[in-house]
mmCIF file of C-alpha atoms in Angstrom:
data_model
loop_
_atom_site.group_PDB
_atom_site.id
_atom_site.type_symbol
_atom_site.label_atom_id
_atom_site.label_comp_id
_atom_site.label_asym_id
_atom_site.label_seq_id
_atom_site.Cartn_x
_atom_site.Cartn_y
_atom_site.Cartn_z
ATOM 1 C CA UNK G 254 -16.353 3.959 35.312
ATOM 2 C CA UNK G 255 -16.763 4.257 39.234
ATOM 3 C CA UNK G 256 -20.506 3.421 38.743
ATOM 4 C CA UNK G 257 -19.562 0.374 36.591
ATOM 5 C CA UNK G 258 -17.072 -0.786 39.240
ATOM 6 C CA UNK G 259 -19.356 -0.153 41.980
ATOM 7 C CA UNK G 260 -22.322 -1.718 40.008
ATOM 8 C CA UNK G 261 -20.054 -4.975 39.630
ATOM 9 C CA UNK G 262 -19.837 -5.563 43.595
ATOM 10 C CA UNK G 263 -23.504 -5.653 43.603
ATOM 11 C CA UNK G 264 -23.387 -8.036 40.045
ATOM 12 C CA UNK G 265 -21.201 -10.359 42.074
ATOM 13 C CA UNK G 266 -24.377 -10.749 44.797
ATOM 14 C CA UNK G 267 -27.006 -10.998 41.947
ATOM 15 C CA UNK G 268 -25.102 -13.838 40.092
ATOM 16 C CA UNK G 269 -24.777 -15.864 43.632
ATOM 17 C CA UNK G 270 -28.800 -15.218 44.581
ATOM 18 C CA UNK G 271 -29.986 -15.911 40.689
ATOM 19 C CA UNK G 272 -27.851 -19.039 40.615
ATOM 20 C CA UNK G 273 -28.928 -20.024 44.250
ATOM 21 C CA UNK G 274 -32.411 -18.603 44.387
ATOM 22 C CA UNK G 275 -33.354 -17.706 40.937
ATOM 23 C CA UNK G 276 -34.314 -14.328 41.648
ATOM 24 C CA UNK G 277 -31.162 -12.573 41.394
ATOM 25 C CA UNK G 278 -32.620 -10.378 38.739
ATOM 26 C CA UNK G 279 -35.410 -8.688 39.987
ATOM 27 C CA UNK G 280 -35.172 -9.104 43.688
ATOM 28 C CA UNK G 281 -32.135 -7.480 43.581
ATOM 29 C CA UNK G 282 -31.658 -5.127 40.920
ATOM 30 C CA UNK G 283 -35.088 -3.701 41.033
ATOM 31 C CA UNK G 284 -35.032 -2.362 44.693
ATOM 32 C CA UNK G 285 -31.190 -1.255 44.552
ATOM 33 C CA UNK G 286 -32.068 0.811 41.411
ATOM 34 C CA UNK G 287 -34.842 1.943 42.643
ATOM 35 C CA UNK G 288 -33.079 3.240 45.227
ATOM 36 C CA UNK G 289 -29.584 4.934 43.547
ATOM 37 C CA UNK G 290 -30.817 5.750 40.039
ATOM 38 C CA UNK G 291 -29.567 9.172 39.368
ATOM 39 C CA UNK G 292 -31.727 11.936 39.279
ATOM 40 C CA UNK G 293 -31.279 12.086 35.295
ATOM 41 C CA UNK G 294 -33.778 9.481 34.964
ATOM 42 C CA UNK G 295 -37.264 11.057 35.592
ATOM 43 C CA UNK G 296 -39.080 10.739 38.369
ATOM 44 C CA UNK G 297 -41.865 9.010 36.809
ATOM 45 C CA UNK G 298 -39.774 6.430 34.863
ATOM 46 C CA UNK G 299 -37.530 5.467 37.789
ATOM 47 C CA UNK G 300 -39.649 2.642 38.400
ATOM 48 C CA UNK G 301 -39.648 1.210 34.791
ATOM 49 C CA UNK G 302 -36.132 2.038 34.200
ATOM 50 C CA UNK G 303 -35.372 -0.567 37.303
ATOM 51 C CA UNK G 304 -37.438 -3.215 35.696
ATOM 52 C CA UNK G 305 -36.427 -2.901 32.211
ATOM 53 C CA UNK G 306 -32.765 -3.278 33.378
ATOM 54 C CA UNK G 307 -33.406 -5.890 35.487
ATOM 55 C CA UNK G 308 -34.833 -7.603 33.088
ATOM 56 C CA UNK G 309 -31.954 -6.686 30.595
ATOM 57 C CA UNK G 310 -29.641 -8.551 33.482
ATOM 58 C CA UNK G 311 -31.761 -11.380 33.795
ATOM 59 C CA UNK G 312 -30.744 -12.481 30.365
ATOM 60 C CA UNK G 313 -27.133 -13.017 31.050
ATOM 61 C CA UNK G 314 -27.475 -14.590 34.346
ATOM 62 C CA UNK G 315 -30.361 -17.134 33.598
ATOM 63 C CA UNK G 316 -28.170 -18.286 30.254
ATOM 64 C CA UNK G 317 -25.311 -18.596 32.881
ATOM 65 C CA UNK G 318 -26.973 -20.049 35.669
ATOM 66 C CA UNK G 319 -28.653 -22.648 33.355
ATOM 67 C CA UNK G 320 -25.567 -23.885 31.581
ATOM 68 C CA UNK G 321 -23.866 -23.939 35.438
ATOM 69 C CA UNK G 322 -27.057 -26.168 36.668
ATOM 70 C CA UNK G 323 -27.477 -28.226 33.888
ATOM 71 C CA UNK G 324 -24.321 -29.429 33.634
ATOM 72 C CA UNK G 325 -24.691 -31.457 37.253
ATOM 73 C CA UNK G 326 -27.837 -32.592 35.974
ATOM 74 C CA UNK G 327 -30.418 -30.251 38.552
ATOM 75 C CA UNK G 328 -32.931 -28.982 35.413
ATOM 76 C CA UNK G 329 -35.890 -30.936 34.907
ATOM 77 C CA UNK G 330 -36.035 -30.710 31.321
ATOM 78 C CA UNK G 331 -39.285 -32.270 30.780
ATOM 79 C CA UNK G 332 -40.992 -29.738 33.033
ATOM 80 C CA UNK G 333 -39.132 -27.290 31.129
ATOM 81 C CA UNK G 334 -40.834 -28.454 27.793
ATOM 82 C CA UNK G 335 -44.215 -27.966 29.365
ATOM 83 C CA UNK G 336 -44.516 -24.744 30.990
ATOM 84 C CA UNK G 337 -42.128 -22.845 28.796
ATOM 85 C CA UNK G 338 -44.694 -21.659 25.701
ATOM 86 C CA UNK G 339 -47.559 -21.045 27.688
ATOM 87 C CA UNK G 340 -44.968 -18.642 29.904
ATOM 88 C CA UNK G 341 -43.840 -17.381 26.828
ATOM 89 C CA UNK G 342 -47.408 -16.247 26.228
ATOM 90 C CA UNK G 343 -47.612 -14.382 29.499
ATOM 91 C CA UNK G 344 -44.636 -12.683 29.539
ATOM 92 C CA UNK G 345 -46.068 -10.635 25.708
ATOM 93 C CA UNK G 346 -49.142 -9.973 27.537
ATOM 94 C CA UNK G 347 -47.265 -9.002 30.532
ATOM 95 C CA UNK G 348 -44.892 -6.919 27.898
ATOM 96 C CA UNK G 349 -48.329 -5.085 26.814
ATOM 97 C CA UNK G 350 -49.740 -4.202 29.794
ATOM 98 C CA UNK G 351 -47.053 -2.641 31.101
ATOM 99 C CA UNK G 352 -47.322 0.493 28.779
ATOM 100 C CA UNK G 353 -50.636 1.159 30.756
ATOM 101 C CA UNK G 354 -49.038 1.481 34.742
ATOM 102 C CA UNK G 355 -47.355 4.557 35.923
ATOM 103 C CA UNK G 356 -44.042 4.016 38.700
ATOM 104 C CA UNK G 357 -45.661 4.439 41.627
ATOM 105 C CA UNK G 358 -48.355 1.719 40.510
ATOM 106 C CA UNK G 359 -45.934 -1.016 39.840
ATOM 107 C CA UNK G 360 -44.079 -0.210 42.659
ATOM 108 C CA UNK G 361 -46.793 -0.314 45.131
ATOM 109 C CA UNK G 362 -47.997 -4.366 42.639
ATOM 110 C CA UNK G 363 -44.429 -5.538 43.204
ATOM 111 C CA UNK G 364 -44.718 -5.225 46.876
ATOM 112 C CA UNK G 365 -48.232 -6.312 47.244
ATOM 113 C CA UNK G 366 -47.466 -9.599 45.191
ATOM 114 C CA UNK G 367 -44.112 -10.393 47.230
ATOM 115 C CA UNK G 368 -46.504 -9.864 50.824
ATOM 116 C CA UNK G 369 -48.814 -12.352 49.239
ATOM 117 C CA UNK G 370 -46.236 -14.928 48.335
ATOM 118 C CA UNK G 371 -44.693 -15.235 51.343
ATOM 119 C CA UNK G 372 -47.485 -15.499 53.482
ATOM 120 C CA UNK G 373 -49.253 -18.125 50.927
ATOM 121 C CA UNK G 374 -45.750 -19.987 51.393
ATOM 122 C CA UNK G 375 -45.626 -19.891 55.294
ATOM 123 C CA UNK G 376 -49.457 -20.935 55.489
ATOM 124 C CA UNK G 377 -48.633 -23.870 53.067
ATOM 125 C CA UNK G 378 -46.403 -26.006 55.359
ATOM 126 C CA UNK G 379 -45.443 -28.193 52.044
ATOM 127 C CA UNK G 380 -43.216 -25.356 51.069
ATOM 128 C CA UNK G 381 -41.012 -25.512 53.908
ATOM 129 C CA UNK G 382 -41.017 -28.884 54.568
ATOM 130 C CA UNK G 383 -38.279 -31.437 54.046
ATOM 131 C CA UNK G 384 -39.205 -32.603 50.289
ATOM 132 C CA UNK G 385 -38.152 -35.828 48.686
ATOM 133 C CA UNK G 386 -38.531 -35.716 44.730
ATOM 134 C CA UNK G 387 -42.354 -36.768 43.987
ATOM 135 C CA UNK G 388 -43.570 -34.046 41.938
ATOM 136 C CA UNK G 389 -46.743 -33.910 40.606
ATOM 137 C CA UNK G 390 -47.264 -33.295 36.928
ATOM 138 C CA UNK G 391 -50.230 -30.786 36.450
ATOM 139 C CA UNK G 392 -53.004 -30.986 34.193
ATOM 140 C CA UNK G 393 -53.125 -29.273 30.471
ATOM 141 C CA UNK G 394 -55.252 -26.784 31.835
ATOM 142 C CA UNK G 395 -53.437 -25.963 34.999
ATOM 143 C CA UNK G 396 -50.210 -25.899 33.341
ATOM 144 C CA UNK G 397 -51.801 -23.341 30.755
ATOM 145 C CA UNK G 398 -53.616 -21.058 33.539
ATOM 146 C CA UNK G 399 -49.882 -21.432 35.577
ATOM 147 C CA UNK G 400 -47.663 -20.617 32.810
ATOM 148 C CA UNK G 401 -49.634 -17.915 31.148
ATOM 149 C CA UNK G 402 -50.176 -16.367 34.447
ATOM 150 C CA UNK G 403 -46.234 -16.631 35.553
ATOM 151 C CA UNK G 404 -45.491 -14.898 32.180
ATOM 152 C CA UNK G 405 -47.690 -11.632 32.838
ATOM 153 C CA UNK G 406 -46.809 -11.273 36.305
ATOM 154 C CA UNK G 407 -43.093 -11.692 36.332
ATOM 155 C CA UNK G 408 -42.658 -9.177 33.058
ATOM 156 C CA UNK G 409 -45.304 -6.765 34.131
ATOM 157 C CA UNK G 410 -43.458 -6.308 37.367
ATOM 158 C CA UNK G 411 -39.900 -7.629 35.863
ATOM 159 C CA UNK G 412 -39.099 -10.374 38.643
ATOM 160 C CA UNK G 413 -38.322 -12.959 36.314
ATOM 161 C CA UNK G 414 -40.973 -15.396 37.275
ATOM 162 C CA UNK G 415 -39.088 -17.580 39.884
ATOM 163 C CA UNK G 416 -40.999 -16.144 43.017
ATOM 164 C CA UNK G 417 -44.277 -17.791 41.420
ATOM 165 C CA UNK G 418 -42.727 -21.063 39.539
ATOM 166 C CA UNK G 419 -40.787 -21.690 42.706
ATOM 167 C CA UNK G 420 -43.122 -21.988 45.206
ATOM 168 C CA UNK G 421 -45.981 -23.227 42.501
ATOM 169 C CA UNK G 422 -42.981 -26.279 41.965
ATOM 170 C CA UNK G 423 -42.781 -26.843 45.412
ATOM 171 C CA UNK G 424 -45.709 -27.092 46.214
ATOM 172 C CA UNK G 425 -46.089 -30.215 43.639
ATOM 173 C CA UNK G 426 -43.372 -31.729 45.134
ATOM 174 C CA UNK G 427 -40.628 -30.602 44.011
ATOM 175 C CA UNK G 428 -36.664 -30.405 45.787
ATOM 176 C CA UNK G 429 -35.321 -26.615 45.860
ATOM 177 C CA UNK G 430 -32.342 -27.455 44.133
ATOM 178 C CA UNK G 431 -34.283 -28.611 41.335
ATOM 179 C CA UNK G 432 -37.076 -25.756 41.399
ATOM 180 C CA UNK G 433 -34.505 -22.853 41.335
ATOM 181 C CA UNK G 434 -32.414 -24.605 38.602
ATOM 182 C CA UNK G 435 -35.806 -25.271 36.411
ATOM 183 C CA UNK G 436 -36.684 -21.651 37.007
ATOM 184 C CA UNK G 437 -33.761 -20.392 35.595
ATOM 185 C CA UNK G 438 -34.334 -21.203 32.287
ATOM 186 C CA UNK G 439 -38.174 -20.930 32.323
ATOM 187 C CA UNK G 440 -37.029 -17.092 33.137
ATOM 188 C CA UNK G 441 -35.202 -16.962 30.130
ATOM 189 C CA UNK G 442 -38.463 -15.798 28.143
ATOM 190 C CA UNK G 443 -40.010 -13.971 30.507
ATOM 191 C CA UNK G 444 -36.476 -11.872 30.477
ATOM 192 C CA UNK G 445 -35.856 -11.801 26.812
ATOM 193 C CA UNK G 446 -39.731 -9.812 26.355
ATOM 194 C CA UNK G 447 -39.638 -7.994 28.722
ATOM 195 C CA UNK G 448 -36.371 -6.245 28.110
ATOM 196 C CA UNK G 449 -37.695 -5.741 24.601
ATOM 197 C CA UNK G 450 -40.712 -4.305 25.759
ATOM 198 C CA UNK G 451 -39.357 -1.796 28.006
ATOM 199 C CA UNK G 452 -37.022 -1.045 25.611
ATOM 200 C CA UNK G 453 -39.339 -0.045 23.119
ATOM 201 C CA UNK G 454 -41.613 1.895 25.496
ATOM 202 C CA UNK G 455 -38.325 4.279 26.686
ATOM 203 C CA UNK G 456 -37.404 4.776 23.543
ATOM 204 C CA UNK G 457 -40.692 6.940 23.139
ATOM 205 C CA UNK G 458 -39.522 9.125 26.121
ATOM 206 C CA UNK G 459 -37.578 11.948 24.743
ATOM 207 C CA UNK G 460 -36.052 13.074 28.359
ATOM 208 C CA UNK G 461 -34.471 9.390 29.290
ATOM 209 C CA UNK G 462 -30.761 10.194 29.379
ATOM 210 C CA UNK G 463 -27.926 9.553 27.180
ATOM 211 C CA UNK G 464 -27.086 6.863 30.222
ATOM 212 C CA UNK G 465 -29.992 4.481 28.616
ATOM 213 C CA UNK G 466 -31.371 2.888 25.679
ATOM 214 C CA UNK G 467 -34.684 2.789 26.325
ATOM 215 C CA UNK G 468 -35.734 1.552 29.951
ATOM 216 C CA UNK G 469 -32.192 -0.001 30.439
ATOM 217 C CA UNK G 470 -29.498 1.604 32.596
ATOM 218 C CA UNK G 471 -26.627 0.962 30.921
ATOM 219 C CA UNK G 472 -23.873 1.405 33.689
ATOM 220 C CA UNK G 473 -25.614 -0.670 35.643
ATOM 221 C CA UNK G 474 -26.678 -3.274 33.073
ATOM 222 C CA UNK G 475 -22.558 -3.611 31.939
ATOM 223 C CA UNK G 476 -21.914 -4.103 36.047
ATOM 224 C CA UNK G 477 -24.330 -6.564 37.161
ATOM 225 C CA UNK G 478 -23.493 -8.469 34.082
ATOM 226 C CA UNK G 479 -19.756 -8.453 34.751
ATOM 227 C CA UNK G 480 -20.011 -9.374 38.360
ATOM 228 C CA UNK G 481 -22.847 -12.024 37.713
ATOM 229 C CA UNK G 482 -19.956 -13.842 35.837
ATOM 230 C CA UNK G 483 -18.173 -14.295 39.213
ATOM 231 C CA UNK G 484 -21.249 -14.577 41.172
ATOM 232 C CA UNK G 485 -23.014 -17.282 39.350
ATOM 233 C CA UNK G 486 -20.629 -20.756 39.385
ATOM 234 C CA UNK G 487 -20.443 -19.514 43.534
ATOM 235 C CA UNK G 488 -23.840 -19.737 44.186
ATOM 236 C CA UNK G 489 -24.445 -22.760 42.388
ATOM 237 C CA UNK G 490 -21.791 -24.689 44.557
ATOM 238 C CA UNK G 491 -23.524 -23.425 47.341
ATOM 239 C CA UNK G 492 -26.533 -24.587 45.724
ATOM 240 C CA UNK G 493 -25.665 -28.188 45.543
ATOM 241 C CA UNK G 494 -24.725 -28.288 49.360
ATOM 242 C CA UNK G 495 -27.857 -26.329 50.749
ATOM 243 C CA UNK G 496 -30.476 -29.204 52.697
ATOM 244 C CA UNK G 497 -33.663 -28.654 51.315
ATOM 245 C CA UNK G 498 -35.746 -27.586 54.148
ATOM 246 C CA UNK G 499 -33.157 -25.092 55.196
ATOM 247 C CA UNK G 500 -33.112 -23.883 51.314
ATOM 248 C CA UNK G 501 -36.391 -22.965 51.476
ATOM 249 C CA UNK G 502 -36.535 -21.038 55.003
ATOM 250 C CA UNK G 503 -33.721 -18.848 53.633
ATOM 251 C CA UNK G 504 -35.729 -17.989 50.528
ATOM 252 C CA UNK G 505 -38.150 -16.638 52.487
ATOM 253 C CA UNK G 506 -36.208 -14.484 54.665
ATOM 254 C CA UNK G 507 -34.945 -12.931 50.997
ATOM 255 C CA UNK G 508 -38.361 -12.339 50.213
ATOM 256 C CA UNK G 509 -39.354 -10.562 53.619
ATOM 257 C CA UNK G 510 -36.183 -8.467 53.221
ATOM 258 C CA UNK G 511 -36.675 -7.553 49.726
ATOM 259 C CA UNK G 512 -39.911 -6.715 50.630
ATOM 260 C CA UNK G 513 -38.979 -3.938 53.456
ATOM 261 C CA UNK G 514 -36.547 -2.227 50.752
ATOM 262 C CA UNK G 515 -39.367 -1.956 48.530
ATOM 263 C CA UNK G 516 -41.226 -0.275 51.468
ATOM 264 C CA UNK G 517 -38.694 2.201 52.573
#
C-alpha cells in the first residue's frame, strides 16, 4: 500500500506531462521504473517490465487526456482518421520485434532515439518557432511510411509515439496545443498493443513475481493510474494557456532531462 501511495505522487506528474506533453507515459514511467523496480523483478527483464507498464498506463491517461482535449475542441480529428491504421500497423510489428531485444538493448535504443530527436528538433528551427495553424497534409505514401514507422518505434521502445508524431506534426505546421492533443489519441493504439504484447511475452517468464502479470508492475500500474486522474484535467488547463513557441522550448528541455536519467 506504501508503494501504491507513493506510486500515485508520481501518477499525479504523469497525468499533468501526458495531458500537456503527451508523453507522460513513457518519458516518465519508463526511467522512474527503471530506476526503483524492486529487485524481485530480474535483472534482465527490468527493462521490459518498465515498458510494458508504461504502456499499461498509457491506456488510461491517453483515454483521459483525449476526452479532456476534445472537449475544448484541440484534436484534429481528420488527421486522426489518417494516420491512425497505418500506426496501428506499426505498433503489431513493433509488438513482434520486441520478443527479439534483451534490457540492456532497448535501454541503450530508447536513449539513442531521444538524442536524435532532440537534436533533429533544435537543427529544424520550424519546431521551435512561433507557429500559426497551416499544416500541411502529407501524401498517401508519407503518411503510410510515418504512421507505420511511429507504430514500431513507440511500442518497441514503449514511448507512446508522441516524441515522433509531435515533432513530425510540427514540423507540417502544426500549433503544440493541437499536436500534443492529436497525439494523445493516435497513442491510444500504440498503448493498447503494446501492453498486450508485453504481457504475453512475461507471462512466459516463470521467475516474474507475484507483483506482475506479465511485463506489468502492478503497484505501480494501480498508482500512476490513480494519480493520472488528478494529474490530467491540470495539465490540460495549463495546456490551453501555454504560447506556442514557449510550449515547444519546454518540451525539449523534458526530452534532454529524460534523456540524462536514462543515462545515469
Amino acid at each position: 500500500m506504501i508503494a501504491i501511495a507513493l506510486f500515485s505522487l508520481i501518477g499525479v506528474l504523469i497525468g499533468i506531462t501526458s495531458s500537456l506533453f503527451g508523453f507522460g507515459g513513457g518519458f516518465i514511467v519508463v526511467p522512474i521504473l527503471y530506476a526503483f523496480l524492486p529487485e524481485t523483478i530480474p535483472a534482465d527483464h527490468v527493462m521490459h517490465t518498465a515498458i510494458g507498464t508504461s504502456l499499461a498506463v498509457m491506456i488510461v491517461n491517453s483515454f483521459n487526456s483525449t476526452i479532456h482535449h476534445a472537449k475544448n475542441g484541440n484534436v484534429r480529428w481528420d488527421i486522426f482518421k489518417f494516420l491512425f491504421l497505418f500506426i496501428c500497423i506499426g505498433s503489431v510489428f513493433g509488438g513482434f520485434l520486441a520478443s527479439f531485444f534483451t534490457s540492456e538493448v532497448l535501454r541503450f535504443a530508447f536513449i539513442a532515439f531521444l538524442i536524435y530527436v532532440i537534436f533533429s528538433s533544435i537543427i529544424k528551427q520550424t519546431f521551435v518557432s512561433t507557429i500559426r495553424e497551416d499544416f500541411q497534409f502529407p501524401t498517401y505514401t508519407n503518411g503510410l511510411v510515418t504512421g507505420v514507422g511511429i507504430g514500431t518505434v513507440s511500442t518497441l521502445l514503449g514511448i507512446g509515439g508522441s516524441v515522433v508524431t509531435i515533432p513530425y506534426l510540427r514540423n507540417r505546421g502544426l500549433r503544440m496545443l493541437h499536436a500534443v492533443a492529436l497525439a494523445t489519441p493516435l497513442g491510444l493504439p500504440i498503448a493498447i498493443v503494446g501492453t498486450f504484447m508485453y504481457l504475453g511475452l512475461g507471462i512466459q517468464v516463470a521467475e516474474m513475481p507475484a507483483s506482475t502479470i506479465g511485463f506489468i508492475y502492478l503497484p505501480a500500474l494501480f498508482g500512476f493510474v490513480f494519480g493520472g486522474f488528478i494529474g490530467v484535467p491540470i495539465g490540460r488547463k495549463i495546456a490551453q494557456k501555454l504560447p506556442d513557441a514557449l510550449f515547444s522550448k519546454v518540451y525539449l528541455v523534458l526530452l534532454i532531462i529524460v534523456v540524462i536519467m536514462m543515462i545515469e
